[in-house]
PDB file of C-alpha atoms in Angstrom:
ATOM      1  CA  UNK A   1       0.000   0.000   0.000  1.00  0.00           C
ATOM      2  CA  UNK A   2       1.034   4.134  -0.615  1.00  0.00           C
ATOM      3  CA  UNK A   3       1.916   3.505   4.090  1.00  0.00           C
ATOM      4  CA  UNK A   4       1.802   1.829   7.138  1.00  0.00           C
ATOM      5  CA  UNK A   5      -1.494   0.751   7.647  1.00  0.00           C
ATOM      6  CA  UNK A   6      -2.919  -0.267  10.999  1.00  0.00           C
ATOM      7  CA  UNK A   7      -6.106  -1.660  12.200  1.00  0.00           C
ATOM      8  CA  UNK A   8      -8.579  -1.091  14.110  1.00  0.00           C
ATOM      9  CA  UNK A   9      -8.460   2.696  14.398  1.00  0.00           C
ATOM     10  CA  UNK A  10     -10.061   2.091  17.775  1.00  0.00           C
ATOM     11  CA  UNK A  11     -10.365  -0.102  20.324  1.00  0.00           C
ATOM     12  CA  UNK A  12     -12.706  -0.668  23.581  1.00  0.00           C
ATOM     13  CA  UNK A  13     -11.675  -3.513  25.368  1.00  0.00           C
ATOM     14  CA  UNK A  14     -13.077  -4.867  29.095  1.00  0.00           C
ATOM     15  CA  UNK A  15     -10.189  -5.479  31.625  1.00  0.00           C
ATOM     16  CA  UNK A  16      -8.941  -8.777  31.369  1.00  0.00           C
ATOM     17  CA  UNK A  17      -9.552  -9.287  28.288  1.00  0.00           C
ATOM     18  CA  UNK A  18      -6.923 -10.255  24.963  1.00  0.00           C
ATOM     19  CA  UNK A  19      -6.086  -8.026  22.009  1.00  0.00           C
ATOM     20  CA  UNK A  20      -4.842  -8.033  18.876  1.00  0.00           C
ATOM     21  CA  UNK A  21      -3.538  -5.170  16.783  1.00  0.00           C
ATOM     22  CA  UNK A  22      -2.210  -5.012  13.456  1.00  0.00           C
ATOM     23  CA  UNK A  23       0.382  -3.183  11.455  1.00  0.00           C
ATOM     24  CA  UNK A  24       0.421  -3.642   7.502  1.00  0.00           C
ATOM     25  CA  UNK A  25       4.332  -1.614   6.613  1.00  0.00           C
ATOM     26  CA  UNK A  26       5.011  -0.426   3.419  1.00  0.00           C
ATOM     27  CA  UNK A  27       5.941  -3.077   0.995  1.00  0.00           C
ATOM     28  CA  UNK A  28       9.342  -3.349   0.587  1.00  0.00           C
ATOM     29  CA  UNK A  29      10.504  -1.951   4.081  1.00  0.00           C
ATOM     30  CA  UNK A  30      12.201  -4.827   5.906  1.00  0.00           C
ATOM     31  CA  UNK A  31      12.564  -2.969   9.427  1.00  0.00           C
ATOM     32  CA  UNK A  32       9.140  -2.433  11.781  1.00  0.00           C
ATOM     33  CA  UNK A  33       8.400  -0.640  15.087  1.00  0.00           C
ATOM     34  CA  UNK A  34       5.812  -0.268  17.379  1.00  0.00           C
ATOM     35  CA  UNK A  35       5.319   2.506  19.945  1.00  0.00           C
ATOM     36  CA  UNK A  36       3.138   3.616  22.704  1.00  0.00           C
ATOM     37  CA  UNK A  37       1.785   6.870  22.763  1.00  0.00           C
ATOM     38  CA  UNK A  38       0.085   7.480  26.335  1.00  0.00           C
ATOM     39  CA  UNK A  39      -0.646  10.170  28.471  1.00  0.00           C
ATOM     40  CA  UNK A  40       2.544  11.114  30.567  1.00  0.00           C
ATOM     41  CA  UNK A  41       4.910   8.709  29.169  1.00  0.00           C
ATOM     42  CA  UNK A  42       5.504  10.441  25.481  1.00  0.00           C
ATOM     43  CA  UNK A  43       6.070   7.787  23.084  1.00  0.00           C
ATOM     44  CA  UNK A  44       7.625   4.335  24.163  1.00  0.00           C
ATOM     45  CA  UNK A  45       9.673   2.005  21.992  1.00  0.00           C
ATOM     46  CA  UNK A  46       8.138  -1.066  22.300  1.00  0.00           C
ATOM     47  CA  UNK A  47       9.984  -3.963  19.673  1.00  0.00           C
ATOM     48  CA  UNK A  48      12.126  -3.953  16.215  1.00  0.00           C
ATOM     49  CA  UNK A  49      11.388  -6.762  14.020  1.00  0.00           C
ATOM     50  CA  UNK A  50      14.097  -7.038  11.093  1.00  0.00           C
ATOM     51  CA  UNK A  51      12.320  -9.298   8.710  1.00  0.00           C
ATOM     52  CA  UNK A  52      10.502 -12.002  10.623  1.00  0.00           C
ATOM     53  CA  UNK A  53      12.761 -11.894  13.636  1.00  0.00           C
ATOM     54  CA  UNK A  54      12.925  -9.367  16.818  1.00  0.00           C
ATOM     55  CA  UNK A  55      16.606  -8.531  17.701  1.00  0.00           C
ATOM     56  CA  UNK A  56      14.940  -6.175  20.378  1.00  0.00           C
ATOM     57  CA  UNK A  57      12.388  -6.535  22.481  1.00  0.00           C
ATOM     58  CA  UNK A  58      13.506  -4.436  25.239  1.00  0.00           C
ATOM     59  CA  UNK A  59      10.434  -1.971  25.300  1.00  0.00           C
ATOM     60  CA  UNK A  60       8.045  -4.537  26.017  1.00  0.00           C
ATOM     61  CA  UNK A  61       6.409  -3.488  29.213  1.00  0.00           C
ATOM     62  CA  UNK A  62       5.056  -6.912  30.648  1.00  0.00           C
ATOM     63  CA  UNK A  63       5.353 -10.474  29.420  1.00  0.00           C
ATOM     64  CA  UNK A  64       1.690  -9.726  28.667  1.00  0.00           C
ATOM     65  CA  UNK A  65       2.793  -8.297  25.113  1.00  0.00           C
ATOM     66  CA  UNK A  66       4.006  -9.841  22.642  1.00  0.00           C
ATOM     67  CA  UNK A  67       4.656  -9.413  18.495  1.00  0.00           C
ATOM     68  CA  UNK A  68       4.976 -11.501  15.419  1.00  0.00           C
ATOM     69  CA  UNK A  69       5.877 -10.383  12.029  1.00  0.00           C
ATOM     70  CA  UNK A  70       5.135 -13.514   9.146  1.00  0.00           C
ATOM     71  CA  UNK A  71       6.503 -12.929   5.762  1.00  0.00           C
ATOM     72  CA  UNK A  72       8.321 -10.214   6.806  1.00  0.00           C
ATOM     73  CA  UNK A  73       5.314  -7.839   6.122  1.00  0.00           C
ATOM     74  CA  UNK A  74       2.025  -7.932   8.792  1.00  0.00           C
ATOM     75  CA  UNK A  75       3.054  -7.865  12.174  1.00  0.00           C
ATOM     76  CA  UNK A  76       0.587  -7.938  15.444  1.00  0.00           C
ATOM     77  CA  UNK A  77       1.091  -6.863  18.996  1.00  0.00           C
ATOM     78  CA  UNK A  78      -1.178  -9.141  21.095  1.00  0.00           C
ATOM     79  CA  UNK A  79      -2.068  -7.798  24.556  1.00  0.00           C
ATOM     80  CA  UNK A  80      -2.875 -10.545  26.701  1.00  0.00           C
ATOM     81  CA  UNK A  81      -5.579 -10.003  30.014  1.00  0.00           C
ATOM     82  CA  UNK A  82      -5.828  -6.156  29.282  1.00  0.00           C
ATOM     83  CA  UNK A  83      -5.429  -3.384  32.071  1.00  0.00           C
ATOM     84  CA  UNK A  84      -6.364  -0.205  32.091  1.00  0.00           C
ATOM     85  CA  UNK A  85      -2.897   1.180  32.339  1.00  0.00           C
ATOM     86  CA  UNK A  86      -2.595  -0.134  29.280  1.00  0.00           C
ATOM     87  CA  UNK A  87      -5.054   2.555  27.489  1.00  0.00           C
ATOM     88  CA  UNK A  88      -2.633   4.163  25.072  1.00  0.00           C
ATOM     89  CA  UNK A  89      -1.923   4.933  20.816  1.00  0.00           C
ATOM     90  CA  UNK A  90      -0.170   2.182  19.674  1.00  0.00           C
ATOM     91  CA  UNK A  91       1.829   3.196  16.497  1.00  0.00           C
ATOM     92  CA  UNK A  92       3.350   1.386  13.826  1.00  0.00           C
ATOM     93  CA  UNK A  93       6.125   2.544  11.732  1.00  0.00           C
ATOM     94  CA  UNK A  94       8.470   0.768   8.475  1.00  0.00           C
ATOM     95  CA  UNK A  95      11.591   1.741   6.904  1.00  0.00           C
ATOM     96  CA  UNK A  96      13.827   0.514   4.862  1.00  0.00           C
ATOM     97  CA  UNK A  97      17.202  -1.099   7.196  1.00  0.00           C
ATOM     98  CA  UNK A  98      17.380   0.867   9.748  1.00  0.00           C
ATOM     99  CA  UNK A  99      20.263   3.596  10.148  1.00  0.00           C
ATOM    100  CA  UNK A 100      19.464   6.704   9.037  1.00  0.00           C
ATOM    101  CA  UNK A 101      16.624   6.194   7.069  1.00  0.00           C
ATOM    102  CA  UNK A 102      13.532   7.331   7.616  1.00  0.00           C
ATOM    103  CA  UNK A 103      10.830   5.263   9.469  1.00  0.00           C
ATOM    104  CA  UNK A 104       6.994   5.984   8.183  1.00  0.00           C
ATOM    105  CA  UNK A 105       4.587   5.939  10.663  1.00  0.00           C
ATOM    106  CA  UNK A 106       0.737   4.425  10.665  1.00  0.00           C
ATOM    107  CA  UNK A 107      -1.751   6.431  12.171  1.00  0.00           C
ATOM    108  CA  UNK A 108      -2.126   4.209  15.221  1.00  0.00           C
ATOM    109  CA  UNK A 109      -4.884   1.949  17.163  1.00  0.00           C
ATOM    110  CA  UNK A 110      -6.397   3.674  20.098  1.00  0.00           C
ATOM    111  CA  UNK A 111      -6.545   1.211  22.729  1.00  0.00           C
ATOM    112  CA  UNK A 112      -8.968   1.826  25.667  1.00  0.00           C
ATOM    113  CA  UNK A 113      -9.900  -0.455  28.410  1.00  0.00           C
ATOM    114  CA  UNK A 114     -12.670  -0.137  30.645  1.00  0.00           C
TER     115      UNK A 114
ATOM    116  CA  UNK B   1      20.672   5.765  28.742  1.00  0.00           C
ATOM    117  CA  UNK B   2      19.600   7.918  25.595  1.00  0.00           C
ATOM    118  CA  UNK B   3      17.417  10.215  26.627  1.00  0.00           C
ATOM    119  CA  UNK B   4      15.946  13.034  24.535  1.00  0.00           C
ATOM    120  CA  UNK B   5      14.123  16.719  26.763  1.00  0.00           C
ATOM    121  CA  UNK B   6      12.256  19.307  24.882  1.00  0.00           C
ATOM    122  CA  UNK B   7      10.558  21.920  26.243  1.00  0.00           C
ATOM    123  CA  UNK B   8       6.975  21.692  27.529  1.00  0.00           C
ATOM    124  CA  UNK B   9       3.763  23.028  25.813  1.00  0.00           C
ATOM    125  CA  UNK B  10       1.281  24.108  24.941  1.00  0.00           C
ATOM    126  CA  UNK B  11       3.308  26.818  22.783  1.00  0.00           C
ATOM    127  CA  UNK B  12       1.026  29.274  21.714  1.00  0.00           C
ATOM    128  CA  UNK B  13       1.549  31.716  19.138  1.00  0.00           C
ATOM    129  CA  UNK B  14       0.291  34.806  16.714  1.00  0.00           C
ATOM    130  CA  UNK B  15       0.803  33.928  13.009  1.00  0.00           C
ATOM    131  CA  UNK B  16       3.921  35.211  11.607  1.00  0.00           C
ATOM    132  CA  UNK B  17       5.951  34.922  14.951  1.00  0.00           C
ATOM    133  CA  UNK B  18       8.791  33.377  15.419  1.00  0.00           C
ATOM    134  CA  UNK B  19       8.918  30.129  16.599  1.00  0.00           C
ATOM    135  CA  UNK B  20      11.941  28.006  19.097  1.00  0.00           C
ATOM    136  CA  UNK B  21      11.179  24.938  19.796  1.00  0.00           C
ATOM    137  CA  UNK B  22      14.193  23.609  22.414  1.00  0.00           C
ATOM    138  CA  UNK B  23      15.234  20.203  22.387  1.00  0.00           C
ATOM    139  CA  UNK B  24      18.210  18.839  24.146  1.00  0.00           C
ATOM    140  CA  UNK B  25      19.756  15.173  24.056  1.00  0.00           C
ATOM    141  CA  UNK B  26      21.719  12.776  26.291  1.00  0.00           C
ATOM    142  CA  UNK B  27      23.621  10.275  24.316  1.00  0.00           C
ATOM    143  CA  UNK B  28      26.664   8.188  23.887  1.00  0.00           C
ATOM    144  CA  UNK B  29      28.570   8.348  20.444  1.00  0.00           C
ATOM    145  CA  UNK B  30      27.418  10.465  17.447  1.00  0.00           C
ATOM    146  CA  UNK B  31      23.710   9.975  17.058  1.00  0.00           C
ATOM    147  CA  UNK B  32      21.117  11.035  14.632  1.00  0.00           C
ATOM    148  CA  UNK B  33      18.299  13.692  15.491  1.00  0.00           C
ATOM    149  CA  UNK B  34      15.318  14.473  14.373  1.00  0.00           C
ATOM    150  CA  UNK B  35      12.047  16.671  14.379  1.00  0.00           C
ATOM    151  CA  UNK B  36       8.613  14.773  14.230  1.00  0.00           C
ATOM    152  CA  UNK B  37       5.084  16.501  13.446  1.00  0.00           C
ATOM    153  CA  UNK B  38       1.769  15.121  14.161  1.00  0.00           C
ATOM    154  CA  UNK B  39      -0.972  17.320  12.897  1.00  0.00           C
ATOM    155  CA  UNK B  40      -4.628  16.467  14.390  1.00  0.00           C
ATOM    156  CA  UNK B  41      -5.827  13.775  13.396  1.00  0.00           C
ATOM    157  CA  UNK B  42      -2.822  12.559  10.832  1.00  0.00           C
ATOM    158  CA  UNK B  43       0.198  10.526  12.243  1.00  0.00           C
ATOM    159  CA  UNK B  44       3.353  11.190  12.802  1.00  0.00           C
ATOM    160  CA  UNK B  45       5.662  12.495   9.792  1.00  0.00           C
ATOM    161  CA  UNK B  46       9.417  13.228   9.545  1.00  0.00           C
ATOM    162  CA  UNK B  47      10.022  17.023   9.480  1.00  0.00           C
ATOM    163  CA  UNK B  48      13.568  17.460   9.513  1.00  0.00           C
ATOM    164  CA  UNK B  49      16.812  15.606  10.404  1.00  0.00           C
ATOM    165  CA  UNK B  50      20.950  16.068  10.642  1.00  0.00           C
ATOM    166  CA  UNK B  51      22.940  12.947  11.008  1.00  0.00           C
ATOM    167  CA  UNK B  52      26.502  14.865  12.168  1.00  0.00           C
ATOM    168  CA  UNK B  53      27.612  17.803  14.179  1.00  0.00           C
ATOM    169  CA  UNK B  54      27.016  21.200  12.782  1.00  0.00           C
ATOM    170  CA  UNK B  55      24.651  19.433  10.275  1.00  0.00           C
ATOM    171  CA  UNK B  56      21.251  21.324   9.396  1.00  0.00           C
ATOM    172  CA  UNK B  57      17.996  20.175   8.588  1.00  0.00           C
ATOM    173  CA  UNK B  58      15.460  22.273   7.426  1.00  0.00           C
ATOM    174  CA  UNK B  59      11.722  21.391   5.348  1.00  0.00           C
ATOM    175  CA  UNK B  60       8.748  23.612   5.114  1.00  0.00           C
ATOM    176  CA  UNK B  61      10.388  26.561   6.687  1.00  0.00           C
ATOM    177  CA  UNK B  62      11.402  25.039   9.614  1.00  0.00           C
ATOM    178  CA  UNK B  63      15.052  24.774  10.672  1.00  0.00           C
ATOM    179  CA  UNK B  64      17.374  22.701  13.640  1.00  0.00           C
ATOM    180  CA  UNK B  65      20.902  22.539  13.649  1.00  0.00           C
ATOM    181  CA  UNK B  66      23.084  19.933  15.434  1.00  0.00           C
ATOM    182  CA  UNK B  67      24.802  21.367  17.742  1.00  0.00           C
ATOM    183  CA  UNK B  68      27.294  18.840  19.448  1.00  0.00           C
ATOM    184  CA  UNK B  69      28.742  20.994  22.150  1.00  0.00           C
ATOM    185  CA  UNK B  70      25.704  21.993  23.733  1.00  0.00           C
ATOM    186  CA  UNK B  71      23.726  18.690  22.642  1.00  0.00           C
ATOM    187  CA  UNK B  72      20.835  20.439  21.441  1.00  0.00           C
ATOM    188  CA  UNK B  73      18.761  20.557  18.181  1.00  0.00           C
ATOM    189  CA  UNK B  74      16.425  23.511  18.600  1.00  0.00           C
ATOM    190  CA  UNK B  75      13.509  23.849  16.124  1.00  0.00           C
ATOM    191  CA  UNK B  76      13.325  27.520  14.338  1.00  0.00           C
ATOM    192  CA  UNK B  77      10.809  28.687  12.321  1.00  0.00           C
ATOM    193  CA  UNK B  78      10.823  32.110  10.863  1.00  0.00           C
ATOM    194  CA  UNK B  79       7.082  32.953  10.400  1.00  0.00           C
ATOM    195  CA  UNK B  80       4.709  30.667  11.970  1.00  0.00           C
ATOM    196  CA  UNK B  81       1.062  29.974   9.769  1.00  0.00           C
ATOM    197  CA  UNK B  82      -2.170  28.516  11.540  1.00  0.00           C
ATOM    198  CA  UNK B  83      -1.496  25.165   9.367  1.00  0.00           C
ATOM    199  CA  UNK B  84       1.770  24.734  11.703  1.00  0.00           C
ATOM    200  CA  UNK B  85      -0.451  23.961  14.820  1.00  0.00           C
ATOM    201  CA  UNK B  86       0.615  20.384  15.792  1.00  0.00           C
ATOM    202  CA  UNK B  87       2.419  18.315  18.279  1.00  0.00           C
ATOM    203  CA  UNK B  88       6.295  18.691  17.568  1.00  0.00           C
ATOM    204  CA  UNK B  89       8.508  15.201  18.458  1.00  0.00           C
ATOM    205  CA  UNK B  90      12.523  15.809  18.985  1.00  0.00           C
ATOM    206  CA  UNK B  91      14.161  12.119  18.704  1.00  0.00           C
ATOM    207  CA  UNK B  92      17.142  10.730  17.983  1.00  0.00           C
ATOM    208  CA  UNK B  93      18.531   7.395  17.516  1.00  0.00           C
ATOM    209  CA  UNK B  94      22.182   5.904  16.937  1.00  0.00           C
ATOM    210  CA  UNK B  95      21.922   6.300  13.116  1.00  0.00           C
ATOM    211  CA  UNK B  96      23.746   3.448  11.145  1.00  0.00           C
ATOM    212  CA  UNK B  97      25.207   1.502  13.858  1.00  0.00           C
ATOM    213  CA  UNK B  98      22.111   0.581  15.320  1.00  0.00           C
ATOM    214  CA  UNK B  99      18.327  -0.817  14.957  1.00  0.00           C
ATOM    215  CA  UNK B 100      17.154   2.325  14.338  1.00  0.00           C
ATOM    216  CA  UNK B 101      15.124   2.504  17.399  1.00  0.00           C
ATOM    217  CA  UNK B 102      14.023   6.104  17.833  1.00  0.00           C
ATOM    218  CA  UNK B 103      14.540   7.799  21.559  1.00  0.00           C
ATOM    219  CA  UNK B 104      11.593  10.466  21.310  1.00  0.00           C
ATOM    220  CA  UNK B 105      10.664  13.615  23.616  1.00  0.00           C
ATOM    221  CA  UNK B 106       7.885  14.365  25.866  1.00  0.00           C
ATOM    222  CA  UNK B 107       6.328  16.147  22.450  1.00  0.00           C
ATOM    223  CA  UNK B 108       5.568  19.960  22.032  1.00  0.00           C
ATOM    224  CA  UNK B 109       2.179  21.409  20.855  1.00  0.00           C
ATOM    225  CA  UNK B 110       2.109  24.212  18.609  1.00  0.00           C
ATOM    226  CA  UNK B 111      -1.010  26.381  18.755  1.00  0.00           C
ATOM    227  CA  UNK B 112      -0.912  29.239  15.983  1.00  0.00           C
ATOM    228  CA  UNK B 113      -3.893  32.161  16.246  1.00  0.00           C
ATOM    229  CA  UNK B 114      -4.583  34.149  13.184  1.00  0.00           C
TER     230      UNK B 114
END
């Protein structure tokens, strides 16, 4: 596609419950990102997938998340037993290998829990 | 660790001012910087970036030099328009040695009045 597409737009999600979000990068970009925008904590790296695999993971707040990439293209961000802390943009971005390329940013999934 | 401050918001401004945005970093080695916009409702876009002391980057008007000696990367813009009100990102990351993983600030808003 012309970006990074990510679905849903929105989400409203009881406490406790599982999520999935998904990122769709531009085709062609073998490096992908998520972030978490939230109130008071700015944006948060989160993971780094180089094709299919994650060489860092380190922003991963809980072993409650976790990503795949297949086919080095979609990737998800599952959110297992959902709190409300973890309310929050979740972005997506591509680029080409990193260095100093630039990454391309989805418009994001707002996550709510209630 | 990296670590990236800009100056809190809301900045609120007549059209045609002049605009600073400050932004200072904390890093090891020679990183990369860059300026980040996110007008309502759109996500975030690349506005500018210098990969090397003394570098500038400048798009749309707007301007940041890196400045290694005082780590900083200010965002200048001559004449400020009401299409300019947005939230303003200062990141860096550790440019071609690294993943790519961007280090972001707490974010800026812009607010322009005709």
């Amino acid at each position: 596609g012309a970006g990074v597409s990510q679905s849903p737009s929105n989400k409203v999600t009881e406490k406790g419950k599982d999520v999935e979000l998904r990122c769709d990068p531009i085709s062609g970009h073998t490096a992908l990102y998520w972030y978490r925008q939230s109130l008071g904590q700015g944006l948060e790296f989160l993971i780094y997938f180089q094709g299919n695999s994650a060489p860092d993971k380190s922003g991963l707040p809980s072993d409650r998340f976790s990503a795949e990439r297949t086919g080095g293209s979609v990737s998800t961000l599952t959110i297992q037993r959902t709190q409300q802390e973890d309310s929050a943009v979740y972005l997506c971005a591509s680029s080409l290998p990193p260095g100093n390329t630039e990454a391309f940013f989805g418009q994001g999934t707002r996550l709510t829990v209630v | 660790g990296d670590s990236v401050t800009q100056m809190e918001g809301p900045v609120t401004l007549s059209e045609e001012a002049f605009l600073t945005i400050n932004c200072t970093y904390t890093a090891t080695g020679y990183p990369s910087l860059f300026w980040y916009v996110q007008y309502p409702g759109e996500g975030l876009q690349l506005l500018l970036k210098a990969t090397k002391a003394d570098d500038k980057g400048s798009n749309k008007g707007f301007e940041a030099t890196y400045r290694k000696e005082t780590t900083s990367f200010h965002l200048e813009k001559g004449s400020v328009q009401v299409s300019d009100s947005a939230v303003y990102f200062c990141a860096l990351n550790r440019g071609s040695s690294n993943t790519g993983k961007l280090i972001f600030g707490q974010g800026t808003t812009l607010q322009v009045k005709p």
